[in-house]
Structures are given as structure tokens and as C-alpha cells.
Amino acid sequence: KLEMVAVDDQADPKKAQATAQQLVDAGVVAVVGHFNSGVSIEASPVYAAKGIPQLSISTKPDYNSGKYPTTLRLVANDAVQARAIGSYAARYLHAERFGFIDDGTPYGTSLAGAAVAEVTKLNKKLVLRRSVDDKTTDFARIVEEIKGTKTQVLVSTLNAFQLEALIDQLNAAGLTDLTIMASDTAKTDALRASSVPPLGDAEVDEIGFMNDRVKIVKLHGGRVWADSVEGKGSTFHCLIPLGVSTRAA
């Protein structure tokens, strides 16, 4: 018999250990969680003390740094994602002048910072680096800086609603030839109503891939491809366009 026990940590690291203790007191044998890296890190010693495996999608490298044998990661960490973002931007977006903006959260800031390191390592010029909070929607000053620095590519870890606002303000300023590359913090559904072209409905194909990603790429002239090695598996690549023009990434 498998029984699920659910608790709400409210995405608050300060409540992590109390929430974790609730699960321990309930007699759980394993935990799938937590969603946020900060909460997962704070909760991990509680589970480790009782030998309870913790399986999380938290991406911050500190989460399973080896301190506790019970902390297990289900997805790649931020370092891997950041290298992919920076490398792809530098190698495939055909630009020399790069800007980066993040939402001020530990996740967004660290992701952008590591991507900056990758871009500069590949001899691209960093002309703009800004951090805002995760509620900002007034980007007037940053729009002026983008214009003044002649930024060609803007890499963003803003939330979807923030990116919508930024795109609208860039359009209003006439900056329609800028390429924006966004991280996973910008959700496709939320951007359907923004000033970028409509993205259509999501569909799932027979192998579970979200076809809306493929549609977005095709709408903007992008590419989707896979590198496969028999007996070892496949690596899938796609460029998801979230920019303000037909040249967007």
C-alpha cells in the first residue's frame, strides 16, 4: 500500500525545517520535494537525520553537494543549465555584444552569473549586466541602457510577466531588432498574450515532448535536432524564441 502525505512549505526557507518535521512525524519513508532550492537545502538535514531519501528537482548545486547521502537530484543542476545557456547564446546567436538581466532571486542571479562566465569565456563582449527584484515591471532605465550599449542579445532569467512588460517597453522604444534568450523562468503559456507572435496551443506527441516548443522554433525560423549514439541515448536541442522580433531566440 502506497500512501501520499502532502504538506505546504509556502516556498519559504524559514518554514522548511518545520514542514520537513511534519513529514518525519507522519512516518514517511521518502520525500519528493521540495520545489525550491532554498527550501530543499534547509529541509535536507531533517530528512538526513532520520535516513529518509529526499528526491528533489531543486537545481542549485549546493543542494546535493555531498553533505548528506539522502539528498538526491532528479534534474540537472544550475551549473549545467547555465553552461548550456551561455554556450548556446555565444555560439549560435551570431552576436558580439551581450546583456544579462536577472530577477534578483538566488536562482535567477546565480543562473545568469554562471551564463555570463560562459559567454565571456567564449570571447563575447558583456556590455550590460543588471539585477532587479522579482516584482519589477518598470524597465525604462534598462531599456535606455540596452539602447545606449547597443546590446544585440539580452539573456534573461526574469519571470514571464516581467519579460512581457520588458518586451512591450522595448517595442515602444523602437528596439525591435534585439534578440532575447530566456531561461525556464519565462513560461510559454504566460507569454502567449504578450507582444510576441501568438504561439498556439500545446500538444503532446507520442514520445511525450511538448510540441508547442517545436512550434515556437518553427514560427521564428529556428531549429530542432537530436544527436544520437546507438546504445547510449540521444541529446535533443532546440532554440526557443522569446524575443521581440523575428530574429528573436
CSV table of N, CA and C in Angstrom, one decimal, residues 12 18 40 63 70 75 78 85 89 113 190 210-211 224:
chain,number,residue,atom,x,y,z
A,12,ASP,N,9.0,28.9,1.4
A,12,ASP,CA,9.7,29.8,2.4
A,12,ASP,C,10.8,29.0,3.1
A,18,ALA,N,10.4,23.1,9.7
A,18,ALA,CA,9.2,22.7,10.4
A,18,ALA,C,8.3,21.9,9.5
A,40,SER,N,14.6,23.2,-0.1
A,40,SER,CA,15.2,21.9,-0.1
A,40,SER,C,16.5,21.8,0.7
A,63,TYR,N,22.6,22.0,-3.2
A,63,TYR,CA,21.6,21.1,-2.7
A,63,TYR,C,22.2,19.7,-2.4
A,70,THR,N,21.4,11.4,1.7
A,70,THR,CA,20.0,11.2,1.5
A,70,THR,C,19.4,12.2,0.4
A,75,VAL,N,16.9,16.3,-11.6
A,75,VAL,CA,17.2,17.0,-12.8
A,75,VAL,C,18.6,17.6,-12.8
A,78,ASP,N,22.0,23.9,-11.7
A,78,ASP,CA,22.1,25.2,-12.3
A,78,ASP,C,23.4,25.4,-13.2
A,85,ILE,N,23.0,27.6,-21.5
A,85,ILE,CA,22.5,28.9,-21.9
A,85,ILE,C,23.6,29.7,-22.5
A,89,ALA,N,24.0,30.7,-26.5
A,89,ALA,CA,23.9,32.1,-26.9
A,89,ALA,C,25.2,32.6,-27.6
A,113,GLY,N,24.6,34.6,-13.6
A,113,GLY,CA,26.0,34.9,-13.4
A,113,GLY,C,26.9,33.8,-14.0
A,190,ALA,N,2.3,32.0,-20.4
A,190,ALA,CA,2.1,33.3,-20.0
A,190,ALA,C,2.4,34.4,-21.0
A,210,MET,N,6.8,18.3,-25.7
A,210,MET,CA,5.8,19.3,-25.8
A,210,MET,C,6.0,19.9,-27.2
A,211,ASN,N,5.0,19.7,-28.0
A,211,ASN,CA,5.1,20.2,-29.4
A,211,ASN,C,5.0,21.7,-29.5
A,224,VAL,N,15.3,22.4,-34.5
A,224,VAL,CA,15.2,21.4,-33.5
A,224,VAL,C,15.9,20.2,-34.1
